[in-house]
Coordinates of C-alpha atoms in Angstrom, one line a residue:
Chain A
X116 CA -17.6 61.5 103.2
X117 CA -17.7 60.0 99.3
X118 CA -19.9 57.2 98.3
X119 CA -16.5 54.9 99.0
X120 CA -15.9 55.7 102.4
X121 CA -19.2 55.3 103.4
X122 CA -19.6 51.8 101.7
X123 CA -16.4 51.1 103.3
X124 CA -17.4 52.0 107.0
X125 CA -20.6 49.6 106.4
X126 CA -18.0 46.8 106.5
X127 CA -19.3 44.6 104.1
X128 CA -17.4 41.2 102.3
X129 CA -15.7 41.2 99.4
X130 CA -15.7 38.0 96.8
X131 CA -12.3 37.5 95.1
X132 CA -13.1 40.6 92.8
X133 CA -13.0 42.5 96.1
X134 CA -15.9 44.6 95.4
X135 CA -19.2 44.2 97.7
X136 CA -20.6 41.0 96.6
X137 CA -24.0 42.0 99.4
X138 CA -24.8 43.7 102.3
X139 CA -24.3 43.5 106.0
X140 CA -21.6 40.9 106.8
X141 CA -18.9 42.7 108.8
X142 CA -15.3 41.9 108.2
X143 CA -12.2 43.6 109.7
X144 CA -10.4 43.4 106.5
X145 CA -12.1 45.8 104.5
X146 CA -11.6 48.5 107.3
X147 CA -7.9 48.5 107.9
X148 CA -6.0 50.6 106.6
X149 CA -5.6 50.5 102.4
X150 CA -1.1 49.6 101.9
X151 CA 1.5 50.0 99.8
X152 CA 0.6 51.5 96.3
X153 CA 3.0 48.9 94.9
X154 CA 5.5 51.0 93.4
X155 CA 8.3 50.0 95.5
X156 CA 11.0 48.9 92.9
X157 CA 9.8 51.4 90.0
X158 CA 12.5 53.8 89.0
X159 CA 11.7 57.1 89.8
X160 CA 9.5 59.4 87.6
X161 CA 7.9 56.1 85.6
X162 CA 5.2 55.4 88.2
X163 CA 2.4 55.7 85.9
X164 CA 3.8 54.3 82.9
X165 CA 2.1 50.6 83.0
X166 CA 5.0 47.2 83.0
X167 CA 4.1 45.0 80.6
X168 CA 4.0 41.3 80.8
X169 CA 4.2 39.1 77.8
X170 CA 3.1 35.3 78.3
X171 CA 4.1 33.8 75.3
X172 CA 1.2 31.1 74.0
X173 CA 2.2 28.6 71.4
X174 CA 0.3 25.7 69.7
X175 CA 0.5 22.8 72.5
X176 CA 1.5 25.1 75.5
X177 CA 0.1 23.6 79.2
X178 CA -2.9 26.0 80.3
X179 CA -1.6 25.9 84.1
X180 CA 2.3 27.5 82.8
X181 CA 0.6 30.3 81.4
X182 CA -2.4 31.1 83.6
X183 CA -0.2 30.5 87.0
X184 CA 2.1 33.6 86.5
X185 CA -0.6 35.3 84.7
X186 CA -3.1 34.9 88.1
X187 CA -0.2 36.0 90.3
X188 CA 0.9 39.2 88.1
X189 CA -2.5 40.5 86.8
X190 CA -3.3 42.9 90.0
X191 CA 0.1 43.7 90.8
X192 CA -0.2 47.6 90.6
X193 CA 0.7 49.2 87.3
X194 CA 1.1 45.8 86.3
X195 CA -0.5 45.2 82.4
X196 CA -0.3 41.6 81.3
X197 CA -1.0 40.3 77.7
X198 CA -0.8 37.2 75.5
X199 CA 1.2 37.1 72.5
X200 CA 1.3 34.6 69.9
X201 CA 2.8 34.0 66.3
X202 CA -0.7 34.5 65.4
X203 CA -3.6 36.5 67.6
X204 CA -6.5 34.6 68.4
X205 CA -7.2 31.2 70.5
X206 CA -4.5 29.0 70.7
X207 CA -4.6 25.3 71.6
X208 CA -3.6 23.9 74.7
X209 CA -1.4 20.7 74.8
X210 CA -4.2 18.2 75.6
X211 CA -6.0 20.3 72.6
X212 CA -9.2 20.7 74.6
X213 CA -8.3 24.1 75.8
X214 CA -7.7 27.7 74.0
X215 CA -6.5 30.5 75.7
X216 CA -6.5 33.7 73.4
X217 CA -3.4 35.7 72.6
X218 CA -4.4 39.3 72.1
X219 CA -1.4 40.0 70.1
X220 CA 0.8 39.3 67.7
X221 CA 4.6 39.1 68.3
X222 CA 5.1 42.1 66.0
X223 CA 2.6 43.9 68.2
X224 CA 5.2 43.3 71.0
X225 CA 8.4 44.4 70.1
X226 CA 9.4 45.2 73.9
X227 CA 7.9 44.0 77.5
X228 CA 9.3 44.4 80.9
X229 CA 8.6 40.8 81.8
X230 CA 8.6 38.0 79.2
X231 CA 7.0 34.6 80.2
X232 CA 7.8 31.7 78.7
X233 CA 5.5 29.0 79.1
X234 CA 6.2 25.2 78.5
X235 CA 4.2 22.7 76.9
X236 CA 4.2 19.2 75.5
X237 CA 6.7 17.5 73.6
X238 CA 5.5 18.4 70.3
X239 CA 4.8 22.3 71.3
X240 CA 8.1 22.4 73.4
X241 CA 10.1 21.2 70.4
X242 CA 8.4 22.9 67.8
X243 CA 8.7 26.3 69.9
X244 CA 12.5 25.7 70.0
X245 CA 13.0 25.1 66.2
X246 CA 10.5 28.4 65.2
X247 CA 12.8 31.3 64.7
X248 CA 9.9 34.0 64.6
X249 CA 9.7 32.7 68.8
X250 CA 13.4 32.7 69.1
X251 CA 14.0 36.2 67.8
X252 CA 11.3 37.5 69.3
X253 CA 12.2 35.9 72.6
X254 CA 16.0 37.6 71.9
X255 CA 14.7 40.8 70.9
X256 CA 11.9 41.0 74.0
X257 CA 15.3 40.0 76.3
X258 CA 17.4 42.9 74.9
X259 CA 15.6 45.0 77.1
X260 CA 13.3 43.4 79.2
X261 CA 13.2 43.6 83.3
X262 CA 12.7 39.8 84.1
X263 CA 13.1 37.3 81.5
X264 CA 10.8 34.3 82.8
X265 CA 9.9 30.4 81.9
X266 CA 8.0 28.0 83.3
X267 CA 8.4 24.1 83.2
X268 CA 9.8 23.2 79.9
X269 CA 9.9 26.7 78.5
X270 CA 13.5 27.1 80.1
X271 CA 14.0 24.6 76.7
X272 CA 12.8 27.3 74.6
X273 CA 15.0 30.2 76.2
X274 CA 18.0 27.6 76.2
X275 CA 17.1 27.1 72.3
X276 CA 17.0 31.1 72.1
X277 CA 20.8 31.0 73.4
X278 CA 19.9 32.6 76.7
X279 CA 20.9 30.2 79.5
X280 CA 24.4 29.5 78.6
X281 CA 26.4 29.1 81.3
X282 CA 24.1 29.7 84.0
X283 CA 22.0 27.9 86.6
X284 CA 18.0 27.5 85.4
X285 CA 15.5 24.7 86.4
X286 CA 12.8 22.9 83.7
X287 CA 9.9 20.4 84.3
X288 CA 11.2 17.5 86.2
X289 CA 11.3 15.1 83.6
X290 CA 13.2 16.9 81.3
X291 CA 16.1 18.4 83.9
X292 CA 18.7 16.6 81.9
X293 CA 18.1 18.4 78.7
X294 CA 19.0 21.6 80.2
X295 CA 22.7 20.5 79.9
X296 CA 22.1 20.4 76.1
X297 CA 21.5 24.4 75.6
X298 CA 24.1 25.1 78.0
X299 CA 22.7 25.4 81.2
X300 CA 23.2 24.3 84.6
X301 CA 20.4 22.6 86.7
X302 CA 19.6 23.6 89.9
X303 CA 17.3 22.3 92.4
X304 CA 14.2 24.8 93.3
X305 CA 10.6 25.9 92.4
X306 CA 12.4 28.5 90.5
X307 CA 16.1 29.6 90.2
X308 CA 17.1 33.2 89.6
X309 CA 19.9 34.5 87.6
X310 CA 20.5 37.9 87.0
X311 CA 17.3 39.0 85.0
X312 CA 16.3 35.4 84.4
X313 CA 14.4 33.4 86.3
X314 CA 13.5 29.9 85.4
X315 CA 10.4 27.5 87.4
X316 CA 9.7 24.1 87.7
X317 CA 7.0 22.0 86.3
X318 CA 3.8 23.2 85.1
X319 CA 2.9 24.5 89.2
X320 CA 5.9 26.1 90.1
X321 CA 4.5 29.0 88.0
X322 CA 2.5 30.0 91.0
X323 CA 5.8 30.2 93.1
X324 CA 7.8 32.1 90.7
X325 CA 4.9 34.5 90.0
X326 CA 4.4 35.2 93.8
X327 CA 8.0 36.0 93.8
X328 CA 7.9 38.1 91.0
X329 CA 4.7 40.0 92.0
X330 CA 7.1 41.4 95.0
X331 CA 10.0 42.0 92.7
X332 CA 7.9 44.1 90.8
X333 CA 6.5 45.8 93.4
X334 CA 7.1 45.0 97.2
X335 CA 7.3 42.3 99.8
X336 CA 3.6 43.4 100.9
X337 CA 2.2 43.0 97.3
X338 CA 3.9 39.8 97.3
X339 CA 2.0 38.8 100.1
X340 CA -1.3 40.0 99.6
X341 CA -1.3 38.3 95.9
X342 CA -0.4 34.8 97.9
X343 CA -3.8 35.5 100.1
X344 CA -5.6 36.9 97.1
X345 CA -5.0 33.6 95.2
X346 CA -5.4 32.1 99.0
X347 CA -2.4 29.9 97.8
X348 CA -1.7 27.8 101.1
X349 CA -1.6 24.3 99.0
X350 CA -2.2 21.6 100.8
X351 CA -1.7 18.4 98.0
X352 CA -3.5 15.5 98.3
X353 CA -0.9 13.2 97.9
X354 CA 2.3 14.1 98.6
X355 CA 4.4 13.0 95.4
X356 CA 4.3 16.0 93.7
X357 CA 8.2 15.9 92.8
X358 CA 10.1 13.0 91.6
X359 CA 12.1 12.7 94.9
X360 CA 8.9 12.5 96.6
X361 CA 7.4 9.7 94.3
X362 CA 7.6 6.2 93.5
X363 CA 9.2 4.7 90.0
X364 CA 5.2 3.4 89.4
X365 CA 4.0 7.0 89.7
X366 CA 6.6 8.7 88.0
X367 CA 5.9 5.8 85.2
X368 CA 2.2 6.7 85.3
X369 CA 3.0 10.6 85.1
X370 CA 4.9 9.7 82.0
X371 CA 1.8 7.7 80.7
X372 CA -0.9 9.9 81.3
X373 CA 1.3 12.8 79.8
X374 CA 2.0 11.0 77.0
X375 CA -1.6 9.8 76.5
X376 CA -3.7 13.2 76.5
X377 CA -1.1 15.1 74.3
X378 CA -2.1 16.1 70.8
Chain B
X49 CA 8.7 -5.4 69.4
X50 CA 7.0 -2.8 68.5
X51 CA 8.1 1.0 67.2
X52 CA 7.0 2.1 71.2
X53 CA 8.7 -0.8 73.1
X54 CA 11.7 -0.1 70.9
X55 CA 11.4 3.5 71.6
X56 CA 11.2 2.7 75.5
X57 CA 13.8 0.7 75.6
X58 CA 16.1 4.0 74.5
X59 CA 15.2 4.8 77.6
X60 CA 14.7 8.7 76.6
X61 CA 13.6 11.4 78.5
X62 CA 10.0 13.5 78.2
X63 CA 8.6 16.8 78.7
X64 CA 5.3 18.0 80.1
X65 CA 3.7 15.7 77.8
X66 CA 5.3 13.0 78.2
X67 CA 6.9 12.0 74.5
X68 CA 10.8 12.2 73.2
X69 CA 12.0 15.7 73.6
X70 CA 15.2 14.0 71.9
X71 CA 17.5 11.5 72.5
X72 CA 19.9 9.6 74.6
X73 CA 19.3 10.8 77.9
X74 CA 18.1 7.6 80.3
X75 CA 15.9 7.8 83.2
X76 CA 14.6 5.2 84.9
X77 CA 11.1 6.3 85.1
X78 CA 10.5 5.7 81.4
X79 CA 11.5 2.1 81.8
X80 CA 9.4 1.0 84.7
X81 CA 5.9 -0.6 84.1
X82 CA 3.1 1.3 83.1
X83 CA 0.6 1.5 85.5
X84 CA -3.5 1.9 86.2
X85 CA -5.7 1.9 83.3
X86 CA -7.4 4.6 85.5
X87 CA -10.9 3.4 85.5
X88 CA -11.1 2.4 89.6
X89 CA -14.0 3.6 90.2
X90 CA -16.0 3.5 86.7
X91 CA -18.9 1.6 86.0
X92 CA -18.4 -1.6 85.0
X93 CA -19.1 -2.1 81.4
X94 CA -18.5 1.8 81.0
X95 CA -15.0 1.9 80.2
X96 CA -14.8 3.0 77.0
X97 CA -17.4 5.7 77.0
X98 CA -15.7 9.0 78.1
X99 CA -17.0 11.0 80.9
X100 CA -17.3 14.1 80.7
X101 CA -16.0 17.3 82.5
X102 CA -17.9 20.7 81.7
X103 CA -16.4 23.7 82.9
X104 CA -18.3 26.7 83.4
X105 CA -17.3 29.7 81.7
X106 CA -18.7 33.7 82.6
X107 CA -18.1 36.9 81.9
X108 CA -15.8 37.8 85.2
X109 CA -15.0 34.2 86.2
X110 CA -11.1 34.2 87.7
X111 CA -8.7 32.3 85.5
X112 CA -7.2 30.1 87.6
X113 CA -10.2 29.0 89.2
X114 CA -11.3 27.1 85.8
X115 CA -7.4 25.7 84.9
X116 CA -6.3 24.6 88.0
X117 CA -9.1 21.8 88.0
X118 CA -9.0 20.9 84.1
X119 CA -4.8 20.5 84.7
X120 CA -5.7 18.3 87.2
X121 CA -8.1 16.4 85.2
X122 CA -7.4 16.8 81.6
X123 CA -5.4 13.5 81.6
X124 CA -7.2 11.2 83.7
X125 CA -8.0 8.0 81.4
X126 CA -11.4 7.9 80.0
X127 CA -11.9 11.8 81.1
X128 CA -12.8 14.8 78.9
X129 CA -12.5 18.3 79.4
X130 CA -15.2 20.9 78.0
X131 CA -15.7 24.5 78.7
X132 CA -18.8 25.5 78.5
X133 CA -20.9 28.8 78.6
X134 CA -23.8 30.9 77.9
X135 CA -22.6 31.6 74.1
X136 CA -19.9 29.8 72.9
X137 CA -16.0 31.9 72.0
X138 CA -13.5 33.6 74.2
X139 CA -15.0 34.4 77.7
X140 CA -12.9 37.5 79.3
X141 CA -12.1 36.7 82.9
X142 CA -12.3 39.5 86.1
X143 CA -9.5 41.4 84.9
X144 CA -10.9 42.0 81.3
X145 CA -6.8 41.3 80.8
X146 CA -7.2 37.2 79.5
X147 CA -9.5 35.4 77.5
X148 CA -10.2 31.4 77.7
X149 CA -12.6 29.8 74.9
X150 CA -15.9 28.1 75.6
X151 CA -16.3 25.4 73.7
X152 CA -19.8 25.1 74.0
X153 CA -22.9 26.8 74.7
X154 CA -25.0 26.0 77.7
X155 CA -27.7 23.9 75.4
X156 CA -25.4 21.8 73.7
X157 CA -24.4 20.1 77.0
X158 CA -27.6 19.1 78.6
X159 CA -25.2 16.4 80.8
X160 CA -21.9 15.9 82.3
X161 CA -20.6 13.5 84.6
X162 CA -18.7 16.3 86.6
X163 CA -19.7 19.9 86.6
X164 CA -17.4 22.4 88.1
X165 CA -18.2 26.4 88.3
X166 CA -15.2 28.6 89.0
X167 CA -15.5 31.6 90.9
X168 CA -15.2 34.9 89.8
X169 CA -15.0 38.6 90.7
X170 CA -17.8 40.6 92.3
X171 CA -20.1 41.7 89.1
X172 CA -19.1 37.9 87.4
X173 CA -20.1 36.1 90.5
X174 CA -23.1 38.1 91.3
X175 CA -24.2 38.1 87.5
X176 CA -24.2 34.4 87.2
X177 CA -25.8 34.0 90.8
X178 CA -28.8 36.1 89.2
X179 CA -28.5 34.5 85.7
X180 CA -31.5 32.0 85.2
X181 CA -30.1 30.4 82.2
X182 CA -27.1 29.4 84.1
X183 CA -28.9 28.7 87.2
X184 CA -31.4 26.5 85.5
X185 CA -28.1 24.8 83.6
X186 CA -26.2 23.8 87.0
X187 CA -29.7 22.6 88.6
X188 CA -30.1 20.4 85.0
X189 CA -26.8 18.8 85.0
X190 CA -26.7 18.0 88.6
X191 CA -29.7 16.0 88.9
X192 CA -27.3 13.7 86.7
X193 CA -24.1 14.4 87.3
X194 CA -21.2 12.3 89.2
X195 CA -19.7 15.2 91.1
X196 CA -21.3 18.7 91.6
X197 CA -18.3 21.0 92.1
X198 CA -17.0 24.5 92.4
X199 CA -14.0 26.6 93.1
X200 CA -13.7 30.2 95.0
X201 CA -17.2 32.2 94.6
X202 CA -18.6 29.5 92.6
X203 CA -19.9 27.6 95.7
X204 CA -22.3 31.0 95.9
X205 CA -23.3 30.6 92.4
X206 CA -24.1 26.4 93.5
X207 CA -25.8 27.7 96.5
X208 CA -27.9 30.5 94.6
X209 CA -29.0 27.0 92.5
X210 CA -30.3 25.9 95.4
X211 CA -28.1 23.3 95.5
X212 CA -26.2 23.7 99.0
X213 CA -29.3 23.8 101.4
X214 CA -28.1 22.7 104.6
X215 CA -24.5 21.5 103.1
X216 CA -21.2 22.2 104.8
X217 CA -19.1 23.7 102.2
X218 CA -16.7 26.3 101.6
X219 CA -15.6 29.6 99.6
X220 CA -12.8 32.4 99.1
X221 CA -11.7 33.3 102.2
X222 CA -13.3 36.5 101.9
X223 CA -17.0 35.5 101.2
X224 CA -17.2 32.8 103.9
X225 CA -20.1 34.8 105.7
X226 CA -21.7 34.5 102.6
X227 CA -22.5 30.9 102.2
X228 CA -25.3 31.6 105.4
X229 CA -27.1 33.2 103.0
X230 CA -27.5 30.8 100.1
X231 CA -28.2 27.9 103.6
X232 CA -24.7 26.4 103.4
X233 CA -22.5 25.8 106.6
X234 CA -18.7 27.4 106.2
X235 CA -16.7 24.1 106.9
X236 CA -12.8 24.8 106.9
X237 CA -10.7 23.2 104.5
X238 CA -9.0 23.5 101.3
X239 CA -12.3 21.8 100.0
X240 CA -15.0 20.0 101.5
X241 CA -17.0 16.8 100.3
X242 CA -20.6 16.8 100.8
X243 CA -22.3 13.8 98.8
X244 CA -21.7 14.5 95.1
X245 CA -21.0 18.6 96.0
X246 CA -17.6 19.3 96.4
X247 CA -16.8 22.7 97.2
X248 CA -13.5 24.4 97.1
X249 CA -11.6 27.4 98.8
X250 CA -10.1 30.1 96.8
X251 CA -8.6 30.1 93.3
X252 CA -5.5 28.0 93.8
X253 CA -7.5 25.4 96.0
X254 CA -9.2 24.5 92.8
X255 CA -5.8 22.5 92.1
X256 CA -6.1 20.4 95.4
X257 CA -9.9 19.6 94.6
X258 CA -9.0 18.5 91.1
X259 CA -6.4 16.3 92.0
X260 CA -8.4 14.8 94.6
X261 CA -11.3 14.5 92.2
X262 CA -8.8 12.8 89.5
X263 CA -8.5 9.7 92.2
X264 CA -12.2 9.7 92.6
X265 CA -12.5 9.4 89.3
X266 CA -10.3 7.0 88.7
X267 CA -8.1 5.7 91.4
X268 CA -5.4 7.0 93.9
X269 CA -2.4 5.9 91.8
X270 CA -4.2 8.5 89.1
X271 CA -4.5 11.0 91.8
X272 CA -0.6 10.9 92.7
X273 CA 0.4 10.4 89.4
X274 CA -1.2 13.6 88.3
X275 CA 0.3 15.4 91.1
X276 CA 3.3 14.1 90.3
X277 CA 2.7 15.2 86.7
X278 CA 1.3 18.8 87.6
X279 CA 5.1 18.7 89.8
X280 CA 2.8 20.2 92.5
X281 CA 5.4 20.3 95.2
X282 CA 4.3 24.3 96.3
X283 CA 6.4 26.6 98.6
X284 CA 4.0 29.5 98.6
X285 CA 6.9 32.1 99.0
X286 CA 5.6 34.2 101.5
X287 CA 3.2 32.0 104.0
X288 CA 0.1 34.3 104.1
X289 CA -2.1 32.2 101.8
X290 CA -4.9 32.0 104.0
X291 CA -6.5 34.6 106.2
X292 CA -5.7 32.6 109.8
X293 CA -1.6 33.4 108.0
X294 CA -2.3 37.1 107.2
X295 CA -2.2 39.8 109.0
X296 CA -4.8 42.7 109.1
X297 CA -2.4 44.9 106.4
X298 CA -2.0 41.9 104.1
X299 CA -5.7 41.3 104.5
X300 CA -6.5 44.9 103.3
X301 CA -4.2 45.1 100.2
X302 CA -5.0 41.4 99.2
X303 CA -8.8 43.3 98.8
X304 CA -7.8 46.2 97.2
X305 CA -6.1 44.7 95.0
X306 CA -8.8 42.8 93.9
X307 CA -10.9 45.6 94.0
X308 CA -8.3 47.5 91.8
X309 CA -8.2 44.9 89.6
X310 CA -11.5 44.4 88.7
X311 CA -13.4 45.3 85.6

């Protein structure tokens, strides 16, 4: 019996790393049997030939687009997720107190299977969708890319790159009627699929539409098991977490507050 | 009137930060009154002195444990975000994949009105349980602080402070055995208020704690507004988020996965 087997007959917990985090706590997890090795929707013959994910980061970008899909996608087998940027290094979050590091450049990533795009505040948004180093790489990525993603306001940026003309795409609540100016149609949903593109909702909806594509990219039972790994089973405070669910003083107050901390 | 009344008046729409995308799209959001200075429940005679939000930063921690709870707080009036850690610069979370920036070392915040500690994977969260500098840090701040709070594995790393003694509390859904040993009672729910300690469940949890924390720092109409401004509105696609919604199989794979994942 190896080292692995034995530590796994002993039964003991794991923390979200799923390694032993002790001793002697029994759980029945740990001794089922191991599933699915993820490969589901691979084409033949590329099994170990790692996907790539780009998450685009841009000066002003909201932390929770980004790291959302990036939290649901980084364990997804054979899965390799990496930042990319106009410049490597940290780059500035929309409220400006936060930097997330892109690893690489956007020369450094001339092709991913996935491209994530995230959105950001008015002045990143905007700035992202006037910035034709982004828009060509965005176009160039898409050429050959599996999935083609945004998140919240970044469905601005691929409308701005030319890629939602004509078909159906969500954005960040507030901002659903801009989507008509790059050609797009909105639709109502966390996230809205068509063909290779799939656009979220605001900022949060990046969870959904990373769960989702964790099982595209794999199967229904990695899908699932990245929902209990990031023990997503929301249960919000308050209930007005879309504008059909909330009030004109709280969607006023949204409005201030986002206006207030941007940079 | 002034240049912003005028500009409300045009009645445009915003992003994710909340200023003109562009122009001449009404809503009626825009238009209403502003709300809530946000500073319910603040001193009085405080108001203008920011409080301060320190976020714990390690070696392993998981990403979405630490960004789910500064989305949800970043914009509450009179808040500010800081991530803190044992040296300050780009702190590589469990998957080695993504790296978030400390903005400061451990010494340079001695205080902070709210201190949360994000959970990690296996060797981050046992590290920092067995790290005395930040051991000694949480115990230091929390003899001050407002709110004492953690996400996932991070209640562990409270309780190896001593700081959970006798507390309910909870944890990721696979180290709830755990929390016996560091004299904490496992208490279901999505998090769980003890005093000042507020302990969430796994990762994504982090987001219902923050926006419930928002309100407490400031005032429900905060709290919604945020969640309205986060457009957290979740439909986890797949319904096993939590281990009571999992079966055995999932269960399994969710920890592999982890396992797999980690560095």
């Amino acid at each position: 019996m190896s080292e692995k087997q034995e530590h796994s007959r002993r039964g003991v917990l794991r923390t979200a790393a799923g390694v032993t985090l002790g001793a002697g706590i029994a759980t029945g997890a740990s001794t089922a049997p191991a599933a699915a090795d993820g490969g589901g929707s691979r084409p033949p013959g590329q099994r170990n030939v790692p996907r790539e994910v780009a998450i685009l980061l841009y000066e002003g970008f909201t932390a929770l687009d980004a790291v959302g899909p990036y939290e649901a996608l980084c364990r997804v087998p054979g899965v390799r997720v990496t930042t990319v940027a106009v410049k490597a290094g940290p780059v500035r979050t929309d409220t400006g107190e936060l930097g997330i590091v892109a690893a690489k450049t956007l020369r450094q990533v001339p092709r991913a299977d996935v491209l994530v795009i995230p959105g950001g505040g008015e002045r990143g948004t905007t700035e992202s969708m006037a910035d034709v180093r982004i828009l060509e790489w965005i176009r160039r990525v898409h050429r050959h890319s599996t999935w083609t993603t945004s998140v919240c306001t970044g469905s601005l940026i691929l409308g701005a790159a030319g890629l939602l003309r004509g078909l159906p795409a969500t954005t960040y609540w507030a901002s659903r009627p801009y989507l008509k100016e790059v050609g797009a149609i909105y639709t109502p949903g966390r996230f809205v699929e068509a063909g290779k593109i799939i656009t979220a909702a605001g900022v949060s909806a990046g969870i959904d539409m990373g769960l989702h594509l964790a099982a595209r990219l794999s199967d229904q039972r990695v899908g699932r098991a990245m929902e209990l790994a990031m023990e997503y089973d929301p249960e919000p405070p308050f209930g007005t977490g879309s504008p059909e669910k909330a009030d004109a003083e709280t969607q006023a107050l949204a409005l201030k507050l986002l206006a207030d901390s941007a940079t």
